[in-house]
Amino acid sequence: MSDQARRESPLAEFLAAPRKADPATGAGVQISERPFLGHINLRGDPSEKRFLEAVEGAIGVALPLEPNTVAEGGEISALWLGPDEWLLLTPPDRQRDVVLTLKAALGDTFAAVNDLSGGQTVVRIQGTHARDVLSKGCPLDLHPRVFGPGQCAQSHISKTMALIRQIDDTPTYDVIVRRSFADYLARWLEEAAQEYGLAVIAESPT
Amino acid sequence: MKSPLDSSRSQPYRLATGGRIDRAKPLTFTFNGKRLQGYQGDTVASALLANGVRLVGRSFKYHRPRGIVGSGPEEPNAILQVGRGALTTPNLQATEVELAEGLQAGSVNCWPSVEHDIGAINGLFSRFLPPGFYYKTFMWPSRMWKTYERFIRKAAGLGVSPKEPDPDRYDRMNTHCDVLVVGGGPAGLAAALEAGRAGARVILADERRELGGSLLDGRDEIDGAPALEWVNAASRELASMKEVRLLLRSTVFGYYDHNFLTVLQRLSTDSTSISRPLIKERVWRVRAKQVVLATGAIERPLVFPNNDRPGVMLASAVSAYVNRYAVAPGSRPLVFTNNDSAYRTVLDLAEAGIPVQAVVDVRPEPNGPLPSRVKDMGIPVIGGHVIVDVKGTKRVKGVEIMSVDASGERVEGRRRSIRCDLVAVSGGWNPTVHLHCQSGGGTRYDGEKGCFVPDAPAQEERSAGSSKGSFALGDCLGEGLEVGAEAARAAGFGDGRVSTPVPTVEDRAEEPLKAMWVAPSRRPPVREHKQFVDMQEDVTAGDIVLAAREGYDSMQLLNRYTTLGFGTDQGKLGNVNGMGVLANHLGADIESVGTITFRPPYTSVTFGAIAGREIGGLLDPVRKTAIHRWHIEHRAVMEDVGQWKRPWYYPQPGESMEDAVNRECMAARNAVALLDQSTLGKIDVQGPDAAEFLNRVYTNNWLKLGIGRARYGLMLSEDGMVMDDGVVIRHGEQHFYLTTTTGGAASVFSWLERWLQTEWPELEVYLTSVTERWSTIALVGPHSRKLLQDLDSDINFEKSSFPFMSIHSGSLAGFPVQVMRVSFSGELAFEINIESDLALAMWQALMKAGEEYDITPYGTEAMHVLRAEKGFIIVGQDTDGSMTPVDMGMGWLLSKDKDYLGKRSLSRSDCVRKDRKQLVGLLSTDGTTILPEGTQLVDDPSAGIPVPISGHVTSSYASACLGHPIALALVKAGRARKGSIIYAALRDGRHVKAEIVSPVFYDPQGERQRV
């Protein structure tokens, strides 16, 4: 049996029974999961040209150096987490290759590559009231003048840490959360979204 | 003269015309069980007054009959219990509750009814209830306090809490803005307009259900038209601005550091039905770049004998009831004032056709435009007089007035009676500086205006209009526009110049008021006079004078002693008068007697709103492992370990906990068992200085640990005490992987980062938390190797190639795994680390393959028993932050040839005391008693109190494999006392004899884990 058939995402149980929004109100918010993506944590010194070049060569995208921004190239997104820390998101089942390529390219450069896939997941929140729902738990300013597509920030949503990334102006947000907190976050969002009409869907719209 | 009152008998005091009520929508409600009618747009207060209800409650201490005084958040008397059952809410102000169909309200603080109240007897004994009465009377003897308290609390009760869970939904919302404008009156509207026009993100919050503020209560004109037309135009313009958010029914109740303010928004004001799925109340957490405070002013009452009788009201409230609600709070009003603004109320009453009996003015010759106009209308204006008594108990029947002598401090001449059923009083205005003060700003006394006004702001904040002491409407509008433009500029929008001309307003000039904190009376203030300063707390001018005589002569002392300002209204009416009374008594300036601290919340906030949605299952995160679902499906009893849920034990049908734990332990000792150990903290450590870093944070040495090998490590805090422990693996020359306790995962990570970033930046090391990446399954027991060998794997599990304390990566049953040979049970054991998405499938594969060995899942309880049998400690259970490694018998882990965190502390004299507590084992000599964990240990069970304590039990279990109970304990100098007897003092007074033994009960040579 392949790994794909045997694996279970953090929100499998929460998503087991999809919920439709009340047709009267419509869905102001949709919640879904983007399961099984590759999550790779990368540490390194951006003042080292050798480090930046090795990474760009390996993953095909230059690491974002401006705080709280996302660089996208090909199938990989690089999210700025800190002055020497990034999260690389890859399509499912690509992370092992990316880790190997990265490690090979970095050689003995002082850096750390950690595959965190399965240890965290992406919860997608989409819809006209997505910003309101997040704002109920997150103190960041998510107003379009301040935070938009291409940006990401680490904060908290209610009592879980979260990395929030805006995808588009719908608005659509991807919230990256640690695995053990995912079910709590989803249930919290589900409760917070009630007043806007909520749909819980198994497959993330892309 | 034709009566101005509505002919309908249901609301005898409703004016026939006017008001911002919807007469097409009558609403039925009950007050103290009586059915009454009001209209949409009423508050409970205005509806009660329309029905002629004057007596609405009893006072807190003396149970004196009380009526409605105000029309807003200043109301001290009309405190109601609203709603029934789970929806009931205590201590709501009738002036703040919007009327709704079917609403049920009742008075608090009276029994059996507001008309006949038993507690009123306190009023007769009031001379025996001086300020500080409770302190003085009930504190001795102290052992009786609990008895007194029960009765005092019952007698004092203000309302009742619901007994059922609140079915409503409460919410919290974070938001940011450039300019937050507090207050939607003329100044606030003007400020919001200017800031909005400049393009700033604006939030305008107002506590009422519609914008307009004081303009709703009066009959002002702006630009030659009724002021409300200007309000409507402003509202429309604001509503059309995309970046302006209007929050109505929203009270800004707290102003904290960094321009962080909290707003309570009442989304459902209906107390009769559940608002679900919608929100009842929402707390907005606003982070504003700039704040404009346009919070208005609250009229100050006058203090005179029996000024608390139902029917004595603020003049501004009388105007509000007449103009806004079309209610006549009385049919024969009298006005008592020290200023010109109350004459507006006279005009409002006259305009509504309500005959004003007289205006009693403290000032000898009030001659400004407003008094002149009143005189021209033929209304008697009696200058140089004060009210010296109010007649009537449950409602005002008349007043007695006397003339003020030349000193202005005494009365003289004959008493004169005037019949009236309403006394509208005005002692001037207090700017609402609460939020300004909460933000850290001070106030100063403005002698000309006779009030405290905001001093320099402490944060990015500006006051405008009445809240700044600028009471004239034209000034409110002008200042509002100015600060709106300035605030927008300060936030980065516009040039700070006002974009539109100030609307024209015909402000009638007002003569100065005569500040008066307590009206001259026939005698100096004494407590018998009932000159109430704070009605909710029943504090009189006489109480304040008495307290000052007793030495409580500054406000901070005085308000604690008398409870002035301690009510739910927070002394909005009484505080400044109280300061004035104290200053008068001391012959001092009002500014010199100290200030009153304004604290959040400005008005009461429900617990529901404070809790938000962090209740029930969402109170705290429930962290679940990747195998959680399986545990639940297999009927595991779960245990909370921090935020995690972990299987405690897996009872089979008919099994007790003891049965289940015994079975699980025996399986681990004799066959094979498995444990979900995923919650342990896991940290990846990489970099050229990784080994050096570990050398500094652990007590033992890491330089020589071989690649692919594991070692137990101990971390100390700086004081040398055991902080955390775990197994560390070396993956490569510069690459380690360390585990922490479940509870220590986050704190140890932060601790290590702190040292790395702040103390040792020269070390090239990166730390990455991988706790959740790896799920960990401990496979334990003599058959564990065989089971693994049955599975398809490229790992050789034989002892020769896979020794104890080593690690191998590879494939197991098709899963990519890292397998460690470590043991927390003393048995042959393997810990399988697998990426979490696959953990459930791996677990299931092991369960299936283990069937032939009768594989048994075990929980944390069996884990505890197994490790205790081996004398393995649990940090936080067998240690408590005061135990050194030497105390725990782990001195062998302390490296002598390097430095490490905590090392220096271990040589302190206290750490080398000979009588420190040490870890030992205990066996109850009867062989059956399980010593309760936490039990104190004594050497002499017959010793008298205070009994010398020699130690305590930290871990205690029944050991199935040993056939008797075992315990771990910390005993003074315990290691040297092996074989001696100690006594465990049980809670029931019995003493259980126990023998001190080695803490390792099982396989002391450690052979089983190395096979």
PDB file of N, CA and C in Angstrom, chain B residues 617-657:
ATOM      1  N   GLY B 617     -15.896  23.792  25.202  1.00  0.00           N
ATOM      2  CA  GLY B 617     -14.842  23.077  24.500  1.00  0.00           C
ATOM      3  C   GLY B 617     -13.793  23.983  23.880  1.00  0.00           C
ATOM      4  N   LEU B 618     -14.075  25.286  23.814  1.00  0.00           N
ATOM      5  CA  LEU B 618     -13.104  26.206  23.226  1.00  0.00           C
ATOM      6  C   LEU B 618     -12.387  27.033  24.284  1.00  0.00           C
ATOM      7  N   LEU B 619     -12.576  26.666  25.539  1.00  0.00           N
ATOM      8  CA  LEU B 619     -11.922  27.401  26.617  1.00  0.00           C
ATOM      9  C   LEU B 619     -10.414  27.405  26.417  1.00  0.00           C
ATOM     10  N   ASP B 620      -9.893  26.274  26.029  1.00  0.00           N
ATOM     11  CA  ASP B 620      -8.462  26.124  25.850  1.00  0.00           C
ATOM     12  C   ASP B 620      -8.269  25.132  24.702  1.00  0.00           C
ATOM     13  N   PRO B 621      -7.205  25.253  23.942  1.00  0.00           N
ATOM     14  CA  PRO B 621      -7.007  24.285  22.874  1.00  0.00           C
ATOM     15  C   PRO B 621      -6.942  22.856  23.421  1.00  0.00           C
ATOM     16  N   VAL B 622      -7.576  21.954  22.706  1.00  0.00           N
ATOM     17  CA  VAL B 622      -7.421  20.530  22.986  1.00  0.00           C
ATOM     18  C   VAL B 622      -6.457  20.015  21.932  1.00  0.00           C
ATOM     19  N   ARG B 623      -5.244  19.683  22.353  1.00  0.00           N
ATOM     20  CA  ARG B 623      -4.252  19.193  21.383  1.00  0.00           C
ATOM     21  C   ARG B 623      -4.403  17.689  21.238  1.00  0.00           C
ATOM     22  N   LYS B 624      -4.425  17.260  19.982  1.00  0.00           N
ATOM     23  CA  LYS B 624      -4.651  15.845  19.704  1.00  0.00           C
ATOM     24  C   LYS B 624      -3.456  15.279  18.945  1.00  0.00           C
ATOM     25  N   THR B 625      -3.055  14.070  19.299  1.00  0.00           N
ATOM     26  CA  THR B 625      -1.987  13.419  18.541  1.00  0.00           C
ATOM     27  C   THR B 625      -2.584  12.854  17.249  1.00  0.00           C
ATOM     28  N   ALA B 626      -1.723  12.437  16.359  1.00  0.00           N
ATOM     29  CA  ALA B 626      -2.182  11.897  15.076  1.00  0.00           C
ATOM     30  C   ALA B 626      -2.907  10.565  15.247  1.00  0.00           C
ATOM     31  N   ILE B 627      -2.762   9.975  16.426  1.00  0.00           N
ATOM     32  CA  ILE B 627      -3.374   8.653  16.670  1.00  0.00           C
ATOM     33  C   ILE B 627      -4.609   8.802  17.563  1.00  0.00           C
ATOM     34  N   HIS B 628      -4.961  10.030  17.888  1.00  0.00           N
ATOM     35  CA  HIS B 628      -6.051  10.325  18.818  1.00  0.00           C
ATOM     36  C   HIS B 628      -7.334   9.549  18.489  1.00  0.00           C
ATOM     37  N   ARG B 629      -7.686   9.589  17.208  1.00  0.00           N
ATOM     38  CA  ARG B 629      -8.947   8.962  16.787  1.00  0.00           C
ATOM     39  C   ARG B 629      -8.991   7.483  17.184  1.00  0.00           C
ATOM     40  N   TRP B 630      -7.865   6.792  17.012  1.00  0.00           N
ATOM     41  CA  TRP B 630      -7.808   5.369  17.348  1.00  0.00           C
ATOM     42  C   TRP B 630      -8.051   5.174  18.846  1.00  0.00           C
ATOM     43  N   HIS B 631      -7.436   6.004  19.644  1.00  0.00           N
ATOM     44  CA  HIS B 631      -7.596   5.869  21.104  1.00  0.00           C
ATOM     45  C   HIS B 631      -9.070   5.997  21.491  1.00  0.00           C
ATOM     46  N   ILE B 632      -9.733   6.985  20.901  1.00  0.00           N
ATOM     47  CA  ILE B 632     -11.145   7.195  21.233  1.00  0.00           C
ATOM     48  C   ILE B 632     -11.962   5.987  20.780  1.00  0.00           C
ATOM     49  N   GLU B 633     -11.676   5.534  19.550  1.00  0.00           N
ATOM     50  CA  GLU B 633     -12.433   4.382  19.022  1.00  0.00           C
ATOM     51  C   GLU B 633     -12.212   3.132  19.867  1.00  0.00           C
ATOM     52  N   HIS B 634     -11.074   3.087  20.558  1.00  0.00           N
ATOM     53  CA  HIS B 634     -10.799   1.918  21.393  1.00  0.00           C
ATOM     54  C   HIS B 634     -11.021   2.214  22.868  1.00  0.00           C
ATOM     55  N   ARG B 635     -11.942   3.131  23.118  1.00  0.00           N
ATOM     56  CA  ARG B 635     -12.475   3.379  24.456  1.00  0.00           C
ATOM     57  C   ARG B 635     -11.424   3.770  25.483  1.00  0.00           C
ATOM     58  N   ALA B 636     -10.363   4.403  25.010  1.00  0.00           N
ATOM     59  CA  ALA B 636      -9.373   4.872  25.991  1.00  0.00           C
ATOM     60  C   ALA B 636     -10.007   5.919  26.887  1.00  0.00           C
ATOM     61  N   VAL B 637      -9.661   5.864  28.155  1.00  0.00           N
ATOM     62  CA  VAL B 637     -10.001   6.969  29.060  1.00  0.00           C
ATOM     63  C   VAL B 637      -8.858   7.971  28.912  1.00  0.00           C
ATOM     64  N   MET B 638      -9.223   9.219  28.564  1.00  0.00           N
ATOM     65  CA  MET B 638      -8.170  10.183  28.239  1.00  0.00           C
ATOM     66  C   MET B 638      -7.802  11.002  29.470  1.00  0.00           C
ATOM     67  N   GLU B 639      -6.558  11.444  29.454  1.00  0.00           N
ATOM     68  CA  GLU B 639      -6.045  12.269  30.553  1.00  0.00           C
ATOM     69  C   GLU B 639      -5.540  13.588  29.956  1.00  0.00           C
ATOM     70  N   ASP B 640      -5.768  14.688  30.680  1.00  0.00           N
ATOM     71  CA  ASP B 640      -5.217  15.965  30.252  1.00  0.00           C
ATOM     72  C   ASP B 640      -3.769  16.051  30.681  1.00  0.00           C
ATOM     73  N   VAL B 641      -2.889  16.258  29.730  1.00  0.00           N
ATOM     74  CA  VAL B 641      -1.477  16.479  30.032  1.00  0.00           C
ATOM     75  C   VAL B 641      -1.139  17.820  29.402  1.00  0.00           C
ATOM     76  N   GLY B 642      -1.164  18.880  30.193  1.00  0.00           N
ATOM     77  CA  GLY B 642      -1.111  20.220  29.618  1.00  0.00           C
ATOM     78  C   GLY B 642      -2.344  20.369  28.731  1.00  0.00           C
ATOM     79  N   GLN B 643      -2.140  20.840  27.515  1.00  0.00           N
ATOM     80  CA  GLN B 643      -3.276  20.973  26.598  1.00  0.00           C
ATOM     81  C   GLN B 643      -3.549  19.684  25.835  1.00  0.00           C
ATOM     82  N   TRP B 644      -2.661  18.737  25.968  1.00  0.00           N
ATOM     83  CA  TRP B 644      -2.821  17.479  25.229  1.00  0.00           C
ATOM     84  C   TRP B 644      -3.855  16.583  25.874  1.00  0.00           C
ATOM     85  N   LYS B 645      -4.468  15.779  25.025  1.00  0.00           N
ATOM     86  CA  LYS B 645      -5.253  14.641  25.501  1.00  0.00           C
ATOM     87  C   LYS B 645      -4.386  13.410  25.256  1.00  0.00           C
ATOM     88  N   ARG B 646      -4.157  12.625  26.309  1.00  0.00           N
ATOM     89  CA  ARG B 646      -3.398  11.382  26.156  1.00  0.00           C
ATOM     90  C   ARG B 646      -4.211  10.230  26.712  1.00  0.00           C
ATOM     91  N   PRO B 647      -4.085   9.049  26.109  1.00  0.00           N
ATOM     92  CA  PRO B 647      -4.777   7.892  26.687  1.00  0.00           C
ATOM     93  C   PRO B 647      -4.224   7.619  28.083  1.00  0.00           C
ATOM     94  N   TRP B 648      -5.123   7.482  29.037  1.00  0.00           N
ATOM     95  CA  TRP B 648      -4.723   7.221  30.425  1.00  0.00           C
ATOM     96  C   TRP B 648      -4.633   5.701  30.640  1.00  0.00           C
ATOM     97  N   TYR B 649      -5.687   5.028  30.212  1.00  0.00           N
ATOM     98  CA  TYR B 649      -5.693   3.565  30.189  1.00  0.00           C
ATOM     99  C   TYR B 649      -6.828   3.142  29.278  1.00  0.00           C
ATOM    100  N   TYR B 650      -6.777   1.872  28.864  1.00  0.00           N
ATOM    101  CA  TYR B 650      -7.777   1.375  27.910  1.00  0.00           C
ATOM    102  C   TYR B 650      -8.593   0.274  28.588  1.00  0.00           C
ATOM    103  N   PRO B 651      -9.655   0.605  29.292  1.00  0.00           N
ATOM    104  CA  PRO B 651     -10.391  -0.455  29.997  1.00  0.00           C
ATOM    105  C   PRO B 651     -11.129  -1.367  29.016  1.00  0.00           C
ATOM    106  N   GLN B 652     -11.040  -2.649  29.264  1.00  0.00           N
ATOM    107  CA  GLN B 652     -11.859  -3.582  28.496  1.00  0.00           C
ATOM    108  C   GLN B 652     -13.179  -3.738  29.236  1.00  0.00           C
ATOM    109  N   PRO B 653     -14.200  -4.247  28.537  1.00  0.00           N
ATOM    110  CA  PRO B 653     -15.514  -4.341  29.188  1.00  0.00           C
ATOM    111  C   PRO B 653     -15.396  -5.029  30.553  1.00  0.00           C
ATOM    112  N   GLY B 654     -15.942  -4.412  31.567  1.00  0.00           N
ATOM    113  CA  GLY B 654     -15.955  -5.003  32.902  1.00  0.00           C
ATOM    114  C   GLY B 654     -14.726  -4.696  33.730  1.00  0.00           C
ATOM    115  N   GLU B 655     -13.729  -4.051  33.133  1.00  0.00           N
ATOM    116  CA  GLU B 655     -12.492  -3.821  33.867  1.00  0.00           C
ATOM    117  C   GLU B 655     -12.545  -2.522  34.663  1.00  0.00           C
ATOM    118  N   SER B 656     -11.985  -2.555  35.856  1.00  0.00           N
ATOM    119  CA  SER B 656     -11.772  -1.318  36.601  1.00  0.00           C
ATOM    120  C   SER B 656     -10.481  -0.688  36.098  1.00  0.00           C
ATOM    121  N   MET B 657     -10.232   0.538  36.544  1.00  0.00           N
ATOM    122  CA  MET B 657      -8.972   1.184  36.170  1.00  0.00           C
ATOM    123  C   MET B 657      -7.783   0.349  36.649  1.00  0.00           C
TER     124      MET B 657
END
